[in-house]
Amino acid sequence: MGIGQHQAGRRGRKPALWIQQVTCPCCTAQIILSVAEHHANLVPWQLLAARTGAVLRHVRLTPDKSQLDMDHFRSLLSPRTRLISLVHVSNVLGCVLDTAYVAEQARRVGAKLLLDCCQSVPHMPVDVRSLGADWIVASSHKFCGPSGVGILWGRYEVLESMDPWMGGGEMIADVHLDHSTFAMPPTRFEAGTPAIAETIGMGAAAEWLYGLGMERVHAYEEKIGTYLYERLAAVSPRVTIYGPRPGGPRGRASLAAFNVEGLHATDVSTLLDMAGVAVRSGHHCAQPLHRELGVSASARASAYIYNTEAEVDKFVEALTDTIKFFDDMHGAAS
């Protein structure tokens, strides 16, 4: 990832109230988010806006609702834009953000850029130095590590300009009764005793993945993700898969959020579970995005490095049986 010594925390991906120090010091500040964000990149900024009066703006989807609309994004930018905080890879659509374009536009208006990389770091090579962001965040449990810890990386000159977000032991340089001075980043932002076991586990998970080679991980996921998409799309015309098709210029994550016309996502996932197939159902911590898609929930099948094409085939077979089961049940009731 090219992190070096710029890591600035191990407490997940909710740094909004801290980052406000250098981004939103006044009530006229504008923060640009998107309708595709995970709640963890929406709710903290809403709390900040309620406290400071900052204005939130949201990038909408393209007309086909497959990815973020970059023309709309550009139209939202203004001299008041202080922060842009966007998801790198959507956990529902699977679309991949054009980070080079976003970073260029952020620099054009003098805004800081934060990228939610929770769905990219586990799945593709991510070099923080080439993303152009001021901060990136990632969660340990998304890349095979323990829960409760994560990474907040920041450019050193930005971190150096920021005050601590929490006081305590280890983050100090010198303490007096009436004032204190603070350590240099990243130690300044790591108060108290950390989650030692979890942090060691996170490091071990990262080393294991990078031992495999993130280029190999990404290549395998592209292959099995395309297979998953194509097999699922062929199940029935009633199946709607959200997000861009595979093979596009920016690629697609190896997940497929979908719905079957006439069936609720939770009913579908329940019968798949009974067949030994694990998918997630619900809003996937992305309620605004589901509203944009015109649905309250979706089922999501995700393929990773430990999944095989044979398992995708089992999923498709189980989904086909699930649709037939409900169709037969509805037919018998009519």
Tab-separated table of C-alpha atoms in Angstrom:
chain	number	residue	atom	x	y	z
A	1	MET	CA	0.000	0.000	0.000
A	2	GLY	CA	2.951	2.353	0.306
A	3	ILE	CA	1.881	3.430	3.792
A	4	GLY	CA	5.331	3.998	5.282
A	5	GLN	CA	5.164	5.940	8.542
A	6	HIS	CA	2.004	7.861	7.708
A	7	GLN	CA	-0.483	5.541	9.372
A	8	ALA	CA	-2.507	7.493	11.896
A	9	GLY	CA	-4.731	5.193	13.831
A	10	ARG	CA	-6.200	1.757	14.376
A	11	ARG	CA	-9.776	2.544	15.326
A	12	GLY	CA	-11.820	1.917	12.186
A	13	ARG	CA	-13.119	4.373	9.610
A	14	LYS	CA	-15.064	7.090	11.433
A	15	PRO	CA	-12.667	10.068	11.633
A	16	ALA	CA	-15.156	12.801	10.737
A	17	LEU	CA	-15.234	14.744	14.003
A	18	TRP	CA	-11.445	14.778	14.038
A	19	ILE	CA	-10.872	15.694	10.398
A	20	GLN	CA	-13.169	18.704	10.757
A	21	GLN	CA	-10.234	20.593	12.306
A	22	VAL	CA	-8.573	21.135	8.940
A	23	THR	CA	-11.563	20.909	6.626
A	24	CYS	CA	-14.649	22.551	8.124
A	25	PRO	CA	-13.714	25.296	10.571
A	26	CYS	CA	-16.695	27.469	9.621
A	27	CYS	CA	-20.395	27.075	8.939
A	28	THR	CA	-20.055	27.918	5.225
A	29	ALA	CA	-17.915	24.859	4.481
A	30	GLN	CA	-19.227	22.335	1.983
A	31	ILE	CA	-18.650	18.577	2.176
A	32	ILE	CA	-19.206	16.410	-0.889
A	33	LEU	CA	-20.339	12.819	-0.328
A	34	SER	CA	-22.375	10.522	-2.584
A	35	VAL	CA	-25.625	8.576	-2.539
A	36	ALA	CA	-23.571	5.362	-2.751
A	37	GLU	CA	-21.758	5.721	0.577
A	38	HIS	CA	-21.744	3.199	3.399
A	39	HIS	CA	-23.453	4.640	6.466
A	40	ALA	CA	-20.008	4.960	8.090
A	41	ASN	CA	-19.219	7.632	5.492
A	42	LEU	CA	-22.565	9.386	5.860
A	43	VAL	CA	-23.668	9.471	9.492
A	44	PRO	CA	-20.447	10.953	10.983
A	45	TRP	CA	-20.586	13.830	8.502
A	46	GLN	CA	-24.251	14.400	9.331
A	47	LEU	CA	-23.276	14.691	12.999
A	48	LEU	CA	-20.515	17.120	12.079
A	49	ALA	CA	-22.877	19.210	9.938
A	50	ALA	CA	-25.375	19.391	12.790
A	51	ARG	CA	-22.634	20.718	15.085
A	52	THR	CA	-20.915	23.138	12.701
A	53	GLY	CA	-23.496	24.118	10.107
A	54	ALA	CA	-21.427	22.627	7.291
A	55	VAL	CA	-23.408	21.880	4.130
A	56	LEU	CA	-23.547	18.335	2.751
A	57	ARG	CA	-23.814	17.709	-0.993
A	58	HIS	CA	-24.269	14.281	-2.568
A	59	VAL	CA	-23.070	12.997	-5.928
A	60	ARG	CA	-25.894	11.163	-7.682
A	61	LEU	CA	-25.759	8.054	-9.860
A	62	THR	CA	-25.465	7.945	-13.632
A	63	PRO	CA	-28.789	7.603	-15.505
A	64	ASP	CA	-28.347	3.810	-15.685
A	65	LYS	CA	-27.714	3.817	-11.903
A	66	SER	CA	-24.535	1.780	-12.289
A	67	GLN	CA	-21.948	4.180	-10.837
A	68	LEU	CA	-21.316	7.717	-9.628
A	69	ASP	CA	-21.981	10.520	-12.102
A	70	MET	CA	-18.695	12.405	-12.501
A	71	ASP	CA	-20.339	15.249	-14.421
A	72	HIS	CA	-22.654	15.814	-11.473
A	73	PHE	CA	-19.696	15.558	-9.104
A	74	ARG	CA	-17.879	18.328	-10.954
A	75	SER	CA	-20.991	20.515	-10.928
A	76	LEU	CA	-21.120	20.351	-7.114
A	77	LEU	CA	-17.616	21.725	-6.637
A	78	SER	CA	-17.169	25.326	-5.555
A	79	PRO	CA	-14.683	27.498	-3.643
A	80	ARG	CA	-16.684	26.552	-0.527
A	81	THR	CA	-15.879	22.853	-0.976
A	82	ARG	CA	-13.503	21.944	1.841
A	83	LEU	CA	-13.769	18.156	1.872
A	84	ILE	CA	-14.626	15.382	-0.583
A	85	SER	CA	-15.247	11.991	1.028
A	86	LEU	CA	-16.133	9.177	-1.367
A	87	VAL	CA	-16.135	5.398	-1.526
A	88	HIS	CA	-13.373	3.863	-3.656
A	89	VAL	CA	-15.358	0.689	-4.423
A	90	SER	CA	-19.086	0.430	-3.702
A	91	ASN	CA	-20.138	-2.483	-1.497
A	92	VAL	CA	-23.424	-2.701	-3.432
A	93	LEU	CA	-22.765	-1.616	-7.011
A	94	GLY	CA	-19.221	-2.932	-7.216
A	95	CYS	CA	-18.241	0.152	-9.242
A	96	VAL	CA	-14.712	1.553	-8.948
A	97	LEU	CA	-14.189	5.292	-8.508
A	98	ASP	CA	-12.003	7.246	-10.925
A	99	THR	CA	-9.718	8.436	-8.140
A	100	ALA	CA	-7.321	10.263	-10.457
A	101	TYR	CA	-10.119	12.479	-11.757
A	102	VAL	CA	-11.569	13.077	-8.294
A	103	ALA	CA	-8.149	13.978	-6.862
A	104	GLU	CA	-7.502	16.371	-9.760
A	105	GLN	CA	-10.821	18.120	-9.178
A	106	ALA	CA	-10.190	18.298	-5.426
A	107	ARG	CA	-6.873	20.036	-6.032
A	108	ARG	CA	-8.525	22.417	-8.502
A	109	VAL	CA	-10.819	23.840	-5.810
A	110	GLY	CA	-8.402	23.418	-2.894
A	111	ALA	CA	-10.423	20.698	-1.136
A	112	LYS	CA	-9.117	17.825	0.944
A	113	LEU	CA	-9.911	14.274	-0.231
A	114	LEU	CA	-10.763	11.258	1.918
A	115	LEU	CA	-11.290	7.847	0.292
A	116	ASP	CA	-13.163	4.961	1.897
A	117	CYS	CA	-10.984	2.067	0.741
A	118	CYS	CA	-12.623	-0.650	2.836
A	119	GLN	CA	-13.802	-2.469	-0.298
A	120	SER	CA	-10.664	-1.897	-2.376
A	121	VAL	CA	-7.726	-2.655	-0.067
A	122	PRO	CA	-8.660	-6.373	0.271
A	123	HIS	CA	-9.250	-6.889	-3.432
A	124	MET	CA	-6.756	-4.964	-5.568
A	125	PRO	CA	-3.349	-3.279	-5.441
A	126	VAL	CA	-3.784	0.054	-3.647
A	127	ASP	CA	-0.875	2.493	-3.564
A	128	VAL	CA	-1.812	5.410	-1.337
A	129	ARG	CA	0.829	7.604	-2.957
A	130	SER	CA	-0.817	7.314	-6.374
A	131	LEU	CA	-4.434	7.771	-5.249
A	132	GLY	CA	-3.980	11.481	-4.627
A	133	ALA	CA	-5.967	11.402	-1.373
A	134	ASP	CA	-5.206	13.256	1.831
A	135	TRP	CA	-6.592	10.379	3.899
A	136	ILE	CA	-7.703	6.829	3.226
A	137	VAL	CA	-9.494	4.475	5.595
A	138	ALA	CA	-9.760	0.673	5.622
A	139	SER	CA	-11.178	-1.900	8.039
A	140	SER	CA	-9.179	-4.905	9.214
A	141	HIS	CA	-12.061	-7.374	9.078
A	142	LYS	CA	-12.519	-6.633	5.372
A	143	PHE	CA	-9.035	-7.977	4.570
A	144	CYS	CA	-9.151	-11.200	6.607
A	145	GLY	CA	-8.125	-9.590	9.907
A	146	PRO	CA	-9.837	-9.155	13.294
A	147	SER	CA	-12.755	-6.807	13.856
A	148	GLY	CA	-12.565	-3.595	15.863
A	149	VAL	CA	-9.407	-2.197	14.267
A	150	GLY	CA	-8.546	-0.519	10.996
A	151	ILE	CA	-6.278	1.909	9.229
A	152	LEU	CA	-6.443	5.653	8.789
A	153	TRP	CA	-3.593	6.799	6.561
A	154	GLY	CA	-2.910	10.465	5.966
A	155	ARG	CA	-0.355	12.579	4.149
A	156	TYR	CA	2.274	13.509	6.698
A	157	GLU	CA	2.033	17.260	6.194
A	158	VAL	CA	-1.730	17.057	6.776
A	159	LEU	CA	-1.370	14.891	9.881
A	160	GLU	CA	1.316	17.205	11.233
A	161	SER	CA	-1.104	20.148	11.055
A	162	MET	CA	-3.782	18.354	13.091
A	163	ASP	CA	-4.327	18.271	16.827
A	164	PRO	CA	-4.897	14.944	18.603
A	165	TRP	CA	-8.404	13.567	18.468
A	166	MET	CA	-8.013	11.820	21.849
A	167	GLY	CA	-5.819	12.482	24.871
A	168	GLY	CA	-4.038	9.915	27.007
A	169	GLY	CA	-0.813	8.038	27.432
A	170	GLU	CA	1.811	7.521	24.735
A	171	MET	CA	0.593	10.345	22.468
A	172	ILE	CA	2.474	13.046	24.378
A	173	ALA	CA	5.898	14.636	24.144
A	174	ASP	CA	5.818	16.455	27.509
A	175	VAL	CA	3.046	16.893	30.105
A	176	HIS	CA	2.720	19.750	32.619
A	177	LEU	CA	-0.112	20.518	35.013
A	178	ASP	CA	-1.578	23.228	32.798
A	179	HIS	CA	-0.568	22.171	29.287
A	180	SER	CA	0.964	19.401	27.218
A	181	THR	CA	2.929	19.001	24.023
A	182	PHE	CA	2.330	16.124	21.692
A	183	ALA	CA	4.296	13.485	19.850
A	184	MET	CA	4.812	13.616	16.118
A	185	PRO	CA	2.428	11.701	13.837
A	186	PRO	CA	1.373	8.969	13.847
A	187	THR	CA	1.986	8.501	17.601
A	188	ARG	CA	0.104	11.744	18.319
A	189	PHE	CA	-3.131	10.057	17.280
A	190	GLU	CA	-2.721	6.754	19.139
A	191	ALA	CA	-3.608	7.505	22.748
A	192	GLY	CA	-3.608	4.836	25.413
A	193	THR	CA	-3.050	1.122	25.203
A	194	PRO	CA	-4.058	-0.092	21.759
A	195	ALA	CA	-5.916	-3.280	20.897
A	196	ILE	CA	-2.622	-5.151	20.808
A	197	ALA	CA	-3.794	-8.619	19.776
A	198	GLU	CA	-6.158	-7.246	17.142
A	199	THR	CA	-3.486	-4.961	15.694
A	200	ILE	CA	-1.008	-7.839	15.464
A	201	GLY	CA	-3.713	-9.916	13.789
A	202	MET	CA	-4.414	-7.114	11.328
A	203	GLY	CA	-0.736	-6.955	10.424
A	204	ALA	CA	-0.574	-10.714	9.958
A	205	ALA	CA	-3.601	-10.634	7.657
A	206	ALA	CA	-2.056	-7.856	5.567
A	207	GLU	CA	1.246	-9.717	5.323
A	208	TRP	CA	-0.573	-12.890	4.242
A	209	LEU	CA	-2.497	-11.104	1.495
A	210	TYR	CA	0.546	-9.268	0.219
A	211	GLY	CA	2.454	-12.537	0.333
A	212	LEU	CA	-0.087	-13.917	-2.106
A	213	GLY	CA	0.404	-10.829	-4.243
A	214	MET	CA	-2.378	-8.298	-4.674
A	215	GLU	CA	-2.008	-8.433	-8.465
A	216	ARG	CA	-2.766	-12.175	-8.300
A	217	VAL	CA	-5.657	-11.576	-5.899
A	218	HIS	CA	-7.146	-8.957	-8.212
A	219	ALA	CA	-6.709	-11.092	-11.335
A	220	TYR	CA	-8.443	-14.050	-9.690
A	221	GLU	CA	-11.282	-11.876	-8.427
A	222	GLU	CA	-11.801	-10.375	-11.876
A	223	LYS	CA	-12.111	-13.879	-13.304
A	224	ILE	CA	-14.454	-15.318	-10.692
A	225	GLY	CA	-16.390	-12.048	-10.396
A	226	THR	CA	-17.118	-12.092	-14.119
A	227	TYR	CA	-18.145	-15.740	-13.891
A	228	LEU	CA	-20.478	-14.925	-10.992
A	229	TYR	CA	-22.067	-12.018	-12.865
A	230	GLU	CA	-22.590	-13.950	-16.097
A	231	ARG	CA	-23.978	-17.072	-14.407
A	232	LEU	CA	-26.332	-15.001	-12.251
A	233	ALA	CA	-27.526	-12.896	-15.197
A	234	ALA	CA	-28.420	-16.082	-17.083
A	235	VAL	CA	-30.641	-17.485	-14.312
A	236	SER	CA	-33.789	-15.593	-15.279
A	237	PRO	CA	-34.933	-12.349	-16.942
A	238	ARG	CA	-36.470	-11.570	-13.542
A	239	VAL	CA	-33.008	-11.178	-11.990
A	240	THR	CA	-31.707	-7.599	-11.755
A	241	ILE	CA	-28.015	-7.153	-10.947
A	242	TYR	CA	-26.978	-3.699	-9.754
A	243	GLY	CA	-23.864	-1.886	-10.908
A	244	PRO	CA	-21.779	-1.885	-14.103
A	245	ARG	CA	-21.223	-4.925	-16.274
A	246	PRO	CA	-17.806	-6.614	-16.032
A	247	GLY	CA	-15.182	-5.630	-18.563
A	248	GLY	CA	-15.691	-1.882	-18.325
A	249	PRO	CA	-12.825	0.610	-18.247
A	250	ARG	CA	-12.764	0.789	-14.454
A	251	GLY	CA	-13.639	-2.836	-13.773
A	252	ARG	CA	-16.093	-4.226	-11.266
A	253	ALA	CA	-15.689	-5.781	-7.822
A	254	SER	CA	-16.340	-9.510	-7.458
A	255	LEU	CA	-19.761	-9.092	-5.885
A	256	ALA	CA	-23.291	-9.073	-7.224
A	257	ALA	CA	-26.121	-7.326	-5.400
A	258	PHE	CA	-29.348	-8.466	-7.011
A	259	ASN	CA	-33.087	-8.870	-6.743
A	260	VAL	CA	-35.533	-11.334	-8.243
A	261	GLU	CA	-38.738	-9.750	-9.477
A	262	GLY	CA	-41.653	-10.772	-7.282
A	263	LEU	CA	-39.494	-12.058	-4.417
A	264	HIS	CA	-38.099	-10.307	-1.352
A	265	ALA	CA	-34.336	-10.434	-0.890
A	266	THR	CA	-34.653	-11.833	2.634
A	267	ASP	CA	-36.856	-14.705	1.451
A	268	VAL	CA	-34.330	-15.482	-1.268
A	269	SER	CA	-31.396	-15.416	1.150
A	270	THR	CA	-33.243	-17.597	3.675
A	271	LEU	CA	-33.811	-20.398	1.180
A	272	LEU	CA	-30.268	-20.082	-0.128
A	273	ASP	CA	-29.041	-20.463	3.443
A	274	MET	CA	-31.093	-23.637	3.810
A	275	ALA	CA	-29.317	-24.924	0.699
A	276	GLY	CA	-25.919	-24.192	2.235
A	277	VAL	CA	-25.237	-20.972	0.322
A	278	ALA	CA	-24.385	-17.821	2.287
A	279	VAL	CA	-25.419	-14.469	0.823
A	280	ARG	CA	-26.260	-11.249	2.577
A	281	SER	CA	-29.650	-9.589	2.356
A	282	GLY	CA	-30.861	-6.170	3.451
A	283	HIS	CA	-29.622	-2.671	2.701
A	284	HIS	CA	-25.930	-3.489	3.333
A	285	CYS	CA	-25.503	-0.305	5.407
A	286	ALA	CA	-26.433	1.701	2.301
A	287	GLN	CA	-30.067	2.729	2.696
A	288	PRO	CA	-29.842	5.930	0.605
A	289	LEU	CA	-28.340	3.953	-2.271
A	290	HIS	CA	-31.136	1.395	-2.169
A	291	ARG	CA	-33.671	4.218	-2.263
A	292	GLU	CA	-31.914	5.543	-5.359
A	293	LEU	CA	-32.220	2.074	-6.880
A	294	GLY	CA	-35.928	2.031	-6.052
A	295	VAL	CA	-35.767	-0.938	-3.683
A	296	SER	CA	-35.670	-1.401	0.080
A	297	ALA	CA	-33.257	-4.335	0.064
A	298	SER	CA	-31.159	-6.599	-2.111
A	299	ALA	CA	-29.381	-9.919	-1.843
A	300	ARG	CA	-25.621	-9.861	-2.334
A	301	ALA	CA	-23.364	-12.697	-3.407
A	302	SER	CA	-19.666	-12.005	-2.909
A	303	ALA	CA	-16.782	-14.049	-4.299
A	304	TYR	CA	-13.300	-13.878	-2.806
A	305	ILE	CA	-9.972	-15.670	-3.178
A	306	TYR	CA	-11.245	-18.746	-1.327
A	307	ASN	CA	-14.282	-19.228	-3.583
A	308	THR	CA	-14.384	-21.413	-6.691
A	309	GLU	CA	-16.418	-21.566	-9.881
A	310	ALA	CA	-17.964	-24.783	-8.560
A	311	GLU	CA	-19.297	-22.820	-5.584
A	312	VAL	CA	-20.721	-20.196	-7.937
A	313	ASP	CA	-22.448	-23.035	-9.802
A	314	LYS	CA	-23.913	-24.301	-6.524
A	315	PHE	CA	-25.199	-20.799	-5.754
A	316	VAL	CA	-26.839	-20.513	-9.183
A	317	GLU	CA	-28.406	-23.955	-8.834
A	318	ALA	CA	-29.746	-23.080	-5.384
A	319	LEU	CA	-31.107	-19.749	-6.642
A	320	THR	CA	-32.836	-21.470	-9.552
A	321	ASP	CA	-34.435	-23.923	-7.114
A	322	THR	CA	-35.424	-21.020	-4.839
A	323	ILE	CA	-37.227	-19.197	-7.629
A	324	LYS	CA	-39.008	-22.406	-8.648
A	325	PHE	CA	-40.036	-23.082	-5.046
A	326	PHE	CA	-41.700	-19.697	-4.662
A	327	ASP	CA	-43.281	-19.866	-8.106
A	328	ASP	CA	-44.753	-23.290	-7.305
A	329	MET	CA	-45.970	-22.048	-3.930
A	330	HIS	CA	-47.630	-19.005	-5.471
A	331	GLY	CA	-49.150	-21.161	-8.192
A	332	ALA	CA	-50.594	-23.560	-5.654
A	333	ALA	CA	-52.086	-20.684	-3.686
A	334	SER	CA	-53.769	-19.060	-6.694
